[in-house]
mmCIF file of N, CA, C and O in Angstrom:
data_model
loop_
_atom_site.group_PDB
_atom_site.id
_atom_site.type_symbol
_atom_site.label_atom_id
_atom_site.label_comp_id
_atom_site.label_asym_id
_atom_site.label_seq_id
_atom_site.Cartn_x
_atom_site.Cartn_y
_atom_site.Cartn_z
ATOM 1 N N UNK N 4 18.828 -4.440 3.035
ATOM 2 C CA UNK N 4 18.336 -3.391 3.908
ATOM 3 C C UNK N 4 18.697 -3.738 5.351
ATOM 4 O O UNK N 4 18.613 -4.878 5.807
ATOM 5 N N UNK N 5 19.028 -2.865 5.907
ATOM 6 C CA UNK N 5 19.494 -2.837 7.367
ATOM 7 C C UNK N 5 18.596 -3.300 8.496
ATOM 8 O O UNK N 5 17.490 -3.249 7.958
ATOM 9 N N UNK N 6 18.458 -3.601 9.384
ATOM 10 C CA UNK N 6 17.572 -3.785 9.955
ATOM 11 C C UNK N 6 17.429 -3.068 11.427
ATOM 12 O O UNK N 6 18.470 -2.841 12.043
ATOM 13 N N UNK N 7 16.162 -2.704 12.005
ATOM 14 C CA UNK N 7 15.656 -1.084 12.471
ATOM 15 C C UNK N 7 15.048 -1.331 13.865
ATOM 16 O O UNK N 7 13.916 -1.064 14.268
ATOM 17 N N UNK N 8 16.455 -2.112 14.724
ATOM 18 C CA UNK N 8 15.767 -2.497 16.088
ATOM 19 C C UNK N 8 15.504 -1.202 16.770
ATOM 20 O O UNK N 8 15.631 -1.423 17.974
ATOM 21 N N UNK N 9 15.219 -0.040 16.584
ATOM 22 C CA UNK N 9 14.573 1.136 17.494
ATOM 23 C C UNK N 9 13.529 1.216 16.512
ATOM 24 O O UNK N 9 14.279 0.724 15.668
ATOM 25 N N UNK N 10 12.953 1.314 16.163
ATOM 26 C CA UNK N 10 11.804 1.622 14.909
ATOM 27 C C UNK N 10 10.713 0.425 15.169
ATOM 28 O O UNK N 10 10.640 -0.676 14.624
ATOM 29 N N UNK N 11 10.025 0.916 16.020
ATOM 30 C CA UNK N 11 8.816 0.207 16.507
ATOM 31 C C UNK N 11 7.660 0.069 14.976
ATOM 32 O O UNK N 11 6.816 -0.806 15.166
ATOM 33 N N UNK N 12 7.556 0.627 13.874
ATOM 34 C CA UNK N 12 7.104 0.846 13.145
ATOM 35 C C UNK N 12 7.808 -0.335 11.863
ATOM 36 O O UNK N 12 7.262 -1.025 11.002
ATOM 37 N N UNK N 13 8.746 -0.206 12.123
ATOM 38 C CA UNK N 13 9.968 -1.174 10.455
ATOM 39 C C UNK N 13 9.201 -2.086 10.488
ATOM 40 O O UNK N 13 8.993 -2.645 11.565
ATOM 41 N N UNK N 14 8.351 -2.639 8.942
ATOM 42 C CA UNK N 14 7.671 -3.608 8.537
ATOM 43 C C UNK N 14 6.594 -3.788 8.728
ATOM 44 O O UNK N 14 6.010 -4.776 8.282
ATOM 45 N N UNK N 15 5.958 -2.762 9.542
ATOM 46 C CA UNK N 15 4.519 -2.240 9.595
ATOM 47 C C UNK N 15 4.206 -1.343 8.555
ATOM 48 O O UNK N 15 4.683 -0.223 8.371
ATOM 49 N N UNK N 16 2.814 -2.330 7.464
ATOM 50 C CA UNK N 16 2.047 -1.300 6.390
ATOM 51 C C UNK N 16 1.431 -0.387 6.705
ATOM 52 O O UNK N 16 1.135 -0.410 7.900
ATOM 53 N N UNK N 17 0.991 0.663 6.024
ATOM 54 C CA UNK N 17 0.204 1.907 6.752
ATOM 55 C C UNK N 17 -0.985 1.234 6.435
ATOM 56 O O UNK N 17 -1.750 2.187 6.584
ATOM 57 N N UNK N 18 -1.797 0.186 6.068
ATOM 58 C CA UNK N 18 -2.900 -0.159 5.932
ATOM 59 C C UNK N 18 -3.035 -1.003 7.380
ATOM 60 O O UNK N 18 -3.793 -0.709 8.304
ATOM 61 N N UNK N 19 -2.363 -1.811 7.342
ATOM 62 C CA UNK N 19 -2.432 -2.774 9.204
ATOM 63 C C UNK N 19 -2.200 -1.802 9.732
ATOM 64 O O UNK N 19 -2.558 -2.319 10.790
ATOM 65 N N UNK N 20 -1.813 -0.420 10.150
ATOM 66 C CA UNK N 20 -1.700 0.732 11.487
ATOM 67 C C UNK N 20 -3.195 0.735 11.195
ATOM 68 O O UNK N 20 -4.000 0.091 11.867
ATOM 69 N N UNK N 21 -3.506 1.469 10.191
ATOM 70 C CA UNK N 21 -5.144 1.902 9.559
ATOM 71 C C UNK N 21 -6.188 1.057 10.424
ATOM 72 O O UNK N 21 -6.778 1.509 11.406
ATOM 73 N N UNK N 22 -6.352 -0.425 9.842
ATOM 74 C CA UNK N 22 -7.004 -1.602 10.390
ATOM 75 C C UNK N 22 -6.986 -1.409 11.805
ATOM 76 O O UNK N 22 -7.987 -0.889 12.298
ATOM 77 N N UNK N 23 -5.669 -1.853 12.843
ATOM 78 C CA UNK N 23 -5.503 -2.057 13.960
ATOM 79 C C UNK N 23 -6.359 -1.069 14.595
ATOM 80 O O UNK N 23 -7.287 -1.335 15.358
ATOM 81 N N UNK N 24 -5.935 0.248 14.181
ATOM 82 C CA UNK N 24 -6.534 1.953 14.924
ATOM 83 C C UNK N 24 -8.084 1.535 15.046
ATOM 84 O O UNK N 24 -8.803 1.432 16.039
ATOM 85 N N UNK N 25 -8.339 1.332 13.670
ATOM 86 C CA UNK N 25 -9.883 1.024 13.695
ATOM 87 C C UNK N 25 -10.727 0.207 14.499
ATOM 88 O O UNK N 25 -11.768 0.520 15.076
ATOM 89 N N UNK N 26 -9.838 -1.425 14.434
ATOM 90 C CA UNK N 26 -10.242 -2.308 15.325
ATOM 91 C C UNK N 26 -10.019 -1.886 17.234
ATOM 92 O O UNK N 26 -10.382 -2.259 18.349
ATOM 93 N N UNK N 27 -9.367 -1.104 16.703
ATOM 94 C CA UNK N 27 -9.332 -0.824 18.783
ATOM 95 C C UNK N 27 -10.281 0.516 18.629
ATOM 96 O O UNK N 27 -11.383 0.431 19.173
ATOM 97 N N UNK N 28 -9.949 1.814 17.905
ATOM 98 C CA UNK N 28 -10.521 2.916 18.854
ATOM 99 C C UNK N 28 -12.005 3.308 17.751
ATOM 100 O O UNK N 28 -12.708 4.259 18.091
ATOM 101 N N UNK N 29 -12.350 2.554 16.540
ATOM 102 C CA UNK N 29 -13.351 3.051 15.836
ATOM 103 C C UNK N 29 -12.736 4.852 14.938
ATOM 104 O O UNK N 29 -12.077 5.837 15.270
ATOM 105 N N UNK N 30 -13.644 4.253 13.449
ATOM 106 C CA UNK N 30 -13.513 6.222 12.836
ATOM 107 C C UNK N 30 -14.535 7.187 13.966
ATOM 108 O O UNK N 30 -14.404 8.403 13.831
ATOM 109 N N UNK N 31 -15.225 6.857 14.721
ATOM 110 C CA UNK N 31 -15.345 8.125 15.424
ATOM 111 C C UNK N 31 -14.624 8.505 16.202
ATOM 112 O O UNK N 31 -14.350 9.673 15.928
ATOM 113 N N UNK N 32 -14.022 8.109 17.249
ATOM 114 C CA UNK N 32 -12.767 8.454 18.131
ATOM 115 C C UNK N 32 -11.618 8.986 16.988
ATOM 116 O O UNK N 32 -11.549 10.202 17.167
ATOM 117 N N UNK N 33 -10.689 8.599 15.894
ATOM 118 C CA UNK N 33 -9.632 8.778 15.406
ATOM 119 C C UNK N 33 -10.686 10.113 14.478
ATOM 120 O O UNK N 33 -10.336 11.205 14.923
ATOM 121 N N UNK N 34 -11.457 10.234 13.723
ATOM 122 C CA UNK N 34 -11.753 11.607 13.599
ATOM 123 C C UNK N 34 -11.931 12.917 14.289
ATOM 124 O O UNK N 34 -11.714 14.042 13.839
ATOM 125 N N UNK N 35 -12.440 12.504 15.662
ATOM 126 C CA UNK N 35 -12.582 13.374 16.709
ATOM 127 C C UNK N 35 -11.010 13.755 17.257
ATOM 128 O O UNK N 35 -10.830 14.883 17.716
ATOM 129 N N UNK N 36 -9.854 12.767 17.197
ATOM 130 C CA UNK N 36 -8.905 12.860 17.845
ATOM 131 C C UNK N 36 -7.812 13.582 16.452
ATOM 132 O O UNK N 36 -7.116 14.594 16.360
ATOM 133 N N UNK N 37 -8.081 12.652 15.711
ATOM 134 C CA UNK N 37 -7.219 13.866 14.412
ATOM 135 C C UNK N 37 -8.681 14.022 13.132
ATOM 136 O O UNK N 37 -9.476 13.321 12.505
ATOM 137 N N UNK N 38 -8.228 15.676 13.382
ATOM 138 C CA UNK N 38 -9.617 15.797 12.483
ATOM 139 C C UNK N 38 -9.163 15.999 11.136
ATOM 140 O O UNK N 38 -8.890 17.135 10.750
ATOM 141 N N UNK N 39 -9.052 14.947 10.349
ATOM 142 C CA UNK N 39 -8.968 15.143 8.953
ATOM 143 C C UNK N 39 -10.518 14.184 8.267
ATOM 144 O O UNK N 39 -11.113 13.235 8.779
ATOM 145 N N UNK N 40 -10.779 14.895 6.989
ATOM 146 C CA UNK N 40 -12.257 14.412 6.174
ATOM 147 C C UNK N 40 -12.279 12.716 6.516
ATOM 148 O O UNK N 40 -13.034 11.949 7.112
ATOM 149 N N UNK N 41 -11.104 12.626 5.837
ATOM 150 C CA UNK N 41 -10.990 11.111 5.653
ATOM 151 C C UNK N 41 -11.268 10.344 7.007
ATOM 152 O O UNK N 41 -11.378 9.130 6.835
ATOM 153 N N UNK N 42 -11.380 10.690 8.064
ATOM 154 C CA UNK N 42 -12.161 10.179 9.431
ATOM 155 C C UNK N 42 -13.287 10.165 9.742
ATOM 156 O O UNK N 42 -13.863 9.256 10.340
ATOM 157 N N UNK N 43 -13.800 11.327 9.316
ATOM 158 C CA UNK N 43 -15.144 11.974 9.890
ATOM 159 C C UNK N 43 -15.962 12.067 8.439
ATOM 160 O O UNK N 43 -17.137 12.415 8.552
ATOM 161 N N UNK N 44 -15.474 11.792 7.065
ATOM 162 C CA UNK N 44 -16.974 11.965 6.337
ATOM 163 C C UNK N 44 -17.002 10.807 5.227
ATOM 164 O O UNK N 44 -16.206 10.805 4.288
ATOM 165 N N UNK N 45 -17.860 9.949 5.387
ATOM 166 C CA UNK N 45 -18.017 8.665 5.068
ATOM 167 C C UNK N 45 -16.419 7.810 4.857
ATOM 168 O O UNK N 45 -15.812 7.846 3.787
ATOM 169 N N UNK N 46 -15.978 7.163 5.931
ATOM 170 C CA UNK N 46 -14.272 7.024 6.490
ATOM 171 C C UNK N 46 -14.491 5.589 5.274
ATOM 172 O O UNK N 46 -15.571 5.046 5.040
ATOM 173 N N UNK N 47 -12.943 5.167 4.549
ATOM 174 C CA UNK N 47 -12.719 4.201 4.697
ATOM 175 C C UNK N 47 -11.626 4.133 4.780
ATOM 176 O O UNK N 47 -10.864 5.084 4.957
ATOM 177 N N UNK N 48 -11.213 2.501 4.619
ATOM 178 C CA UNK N 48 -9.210 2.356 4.462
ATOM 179 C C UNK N 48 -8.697 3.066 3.288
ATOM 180 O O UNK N 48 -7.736 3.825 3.405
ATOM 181 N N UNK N 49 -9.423 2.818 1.880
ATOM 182 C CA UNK N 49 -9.288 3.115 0.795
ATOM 183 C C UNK N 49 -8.696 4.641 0.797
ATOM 184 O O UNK N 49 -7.607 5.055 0.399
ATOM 185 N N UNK N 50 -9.955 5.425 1.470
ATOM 186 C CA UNK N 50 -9.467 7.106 1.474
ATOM 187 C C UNK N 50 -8.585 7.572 2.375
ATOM 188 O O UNK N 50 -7.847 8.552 2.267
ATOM 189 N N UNK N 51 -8.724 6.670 3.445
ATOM 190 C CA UNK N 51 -7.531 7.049 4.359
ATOM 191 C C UNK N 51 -6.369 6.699 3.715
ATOM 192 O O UNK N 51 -5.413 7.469 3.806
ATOM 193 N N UNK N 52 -6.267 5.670 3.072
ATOM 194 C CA UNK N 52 -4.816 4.954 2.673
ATOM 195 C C UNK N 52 -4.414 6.396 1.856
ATOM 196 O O UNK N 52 -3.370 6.980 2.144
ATOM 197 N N UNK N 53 -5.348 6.920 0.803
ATOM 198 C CA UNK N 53 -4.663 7.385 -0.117
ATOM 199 C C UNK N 53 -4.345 8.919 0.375
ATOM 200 O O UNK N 53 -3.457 9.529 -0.221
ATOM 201 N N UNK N 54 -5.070 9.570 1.479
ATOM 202 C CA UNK N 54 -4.848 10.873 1.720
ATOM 203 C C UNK N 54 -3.730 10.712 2.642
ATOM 204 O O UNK N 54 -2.940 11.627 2.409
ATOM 205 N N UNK N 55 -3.187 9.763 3.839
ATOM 206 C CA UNK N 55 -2.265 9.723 4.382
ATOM 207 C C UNK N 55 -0.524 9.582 3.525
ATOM 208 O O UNK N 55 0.587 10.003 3.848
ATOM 209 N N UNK N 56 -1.037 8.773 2.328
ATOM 210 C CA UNK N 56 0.240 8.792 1.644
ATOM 211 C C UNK N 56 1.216 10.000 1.341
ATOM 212 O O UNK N 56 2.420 10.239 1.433
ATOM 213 N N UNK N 57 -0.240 10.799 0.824
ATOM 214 C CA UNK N 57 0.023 11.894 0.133
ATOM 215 C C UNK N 57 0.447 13.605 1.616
ATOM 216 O O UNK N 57 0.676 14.733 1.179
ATOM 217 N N UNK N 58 0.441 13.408 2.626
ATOM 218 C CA UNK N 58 0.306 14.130 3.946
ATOM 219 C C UNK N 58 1.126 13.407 4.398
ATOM 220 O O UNK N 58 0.934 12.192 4.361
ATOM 221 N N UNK N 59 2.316 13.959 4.976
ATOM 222 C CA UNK N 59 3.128 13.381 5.548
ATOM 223 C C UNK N 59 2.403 13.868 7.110
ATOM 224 O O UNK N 59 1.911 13.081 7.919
ATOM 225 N N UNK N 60 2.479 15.135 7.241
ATOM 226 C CA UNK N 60 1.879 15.551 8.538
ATOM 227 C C UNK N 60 0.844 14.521 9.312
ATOM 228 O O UNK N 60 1.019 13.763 10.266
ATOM 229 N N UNK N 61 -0.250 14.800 8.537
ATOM 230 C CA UNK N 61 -1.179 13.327 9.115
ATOM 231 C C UNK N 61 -0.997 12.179 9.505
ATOM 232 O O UNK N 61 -1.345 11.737 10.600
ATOM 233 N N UNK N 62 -0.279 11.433 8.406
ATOM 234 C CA UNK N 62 0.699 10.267 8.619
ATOM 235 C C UNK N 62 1.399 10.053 9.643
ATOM 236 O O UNK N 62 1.292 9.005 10.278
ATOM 237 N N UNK N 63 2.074 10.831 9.909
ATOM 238 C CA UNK N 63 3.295 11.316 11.337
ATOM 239 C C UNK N 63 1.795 11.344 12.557
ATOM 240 O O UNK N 63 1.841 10.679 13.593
ATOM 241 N N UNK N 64 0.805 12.040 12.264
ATOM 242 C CA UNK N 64 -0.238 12.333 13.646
ATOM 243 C C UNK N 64 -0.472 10.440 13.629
ATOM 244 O O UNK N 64 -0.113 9.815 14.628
ATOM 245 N N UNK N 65 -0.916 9.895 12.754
ATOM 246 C CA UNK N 65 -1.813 8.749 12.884
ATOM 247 C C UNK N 65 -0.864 7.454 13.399
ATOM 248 O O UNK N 65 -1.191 6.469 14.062
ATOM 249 N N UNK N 66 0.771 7.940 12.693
ATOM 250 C CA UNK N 66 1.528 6.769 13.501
ATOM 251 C C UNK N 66 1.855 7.107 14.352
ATOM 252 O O UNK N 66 2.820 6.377 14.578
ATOM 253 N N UNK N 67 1.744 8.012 15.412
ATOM 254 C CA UNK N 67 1.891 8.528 16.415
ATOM 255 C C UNK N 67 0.679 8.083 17.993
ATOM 256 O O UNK N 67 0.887 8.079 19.206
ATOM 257 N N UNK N 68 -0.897 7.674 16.900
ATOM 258 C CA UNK N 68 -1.592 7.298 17.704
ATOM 259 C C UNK N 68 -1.426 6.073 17.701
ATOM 260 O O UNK N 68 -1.935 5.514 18.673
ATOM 261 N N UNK N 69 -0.848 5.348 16.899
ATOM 262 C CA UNK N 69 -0.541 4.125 16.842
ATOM 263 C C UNK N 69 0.146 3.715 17.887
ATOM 264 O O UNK N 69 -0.153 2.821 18.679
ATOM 265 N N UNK N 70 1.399 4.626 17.860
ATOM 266 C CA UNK N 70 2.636 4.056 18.754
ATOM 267 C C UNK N 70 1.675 4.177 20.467
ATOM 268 O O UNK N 70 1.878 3.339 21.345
ATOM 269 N N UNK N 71 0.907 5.075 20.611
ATOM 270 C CA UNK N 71 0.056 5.427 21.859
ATOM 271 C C UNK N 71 -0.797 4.124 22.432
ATOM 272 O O UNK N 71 -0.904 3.684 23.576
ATOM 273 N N UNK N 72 -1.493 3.588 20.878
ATOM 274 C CA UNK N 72 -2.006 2.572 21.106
ATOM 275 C C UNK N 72 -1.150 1.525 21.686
ATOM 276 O O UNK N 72 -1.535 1.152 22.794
ATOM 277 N N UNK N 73 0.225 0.780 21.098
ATOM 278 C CA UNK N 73 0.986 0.136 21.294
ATOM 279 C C UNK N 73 1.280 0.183 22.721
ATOM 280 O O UNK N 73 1.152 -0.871 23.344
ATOM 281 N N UNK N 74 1.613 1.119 23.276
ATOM 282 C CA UNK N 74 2.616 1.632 24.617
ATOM 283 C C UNK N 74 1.206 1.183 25.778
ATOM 284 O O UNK N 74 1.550 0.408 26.670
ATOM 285 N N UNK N 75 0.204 1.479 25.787
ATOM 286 C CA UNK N 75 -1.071 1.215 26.158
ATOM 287 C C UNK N 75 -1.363 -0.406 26.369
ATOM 288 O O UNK N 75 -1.647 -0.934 27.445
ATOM 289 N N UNK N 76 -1.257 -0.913 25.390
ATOM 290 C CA UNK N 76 -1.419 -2.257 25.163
ATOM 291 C C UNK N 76 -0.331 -3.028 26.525
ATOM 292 O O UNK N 76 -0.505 -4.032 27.215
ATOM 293 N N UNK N 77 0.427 -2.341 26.490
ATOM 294 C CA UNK N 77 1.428 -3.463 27.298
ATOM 295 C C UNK N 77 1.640 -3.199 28.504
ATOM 296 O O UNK N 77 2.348 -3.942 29.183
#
């Protein structure tokens, strides 16, 4: 496999984005900020993991707050 020096994301699991989001902004902020169930009604990694797989849309919103988080950080 090639390797993906623009791809701030290459080799990042969607469970460590999940974790990280959590450990910085909490499920109340990331439900309030993207409102899907899996944030806002009894949140975990578990349900997030599995409804983001399946939603690309969401997925795309949540690594998107990620990359926000990232850019922030530095």
């Amino acid at each position: 496999m090639p390797s993906q020096p623009n791809n701030p994301l290459h080799g990042i699991k969607l469970e460590q984005i999940i974790n990280d989001l959590v450990a910085h902004y909490g499920w109340e902020y990331m439900g309030y900020t993207i409102k899907i169930k899996c944030f806002t009604d009894n949140p975990s990694v578990k349900s997030s993991l599995k409804f983001l797989r399946r939603t690309p849309w969401a997925r795309t919103k949540v690594e998107d707050m990620y990359l926000n988080m990232l850019r922030n950080r530095m």
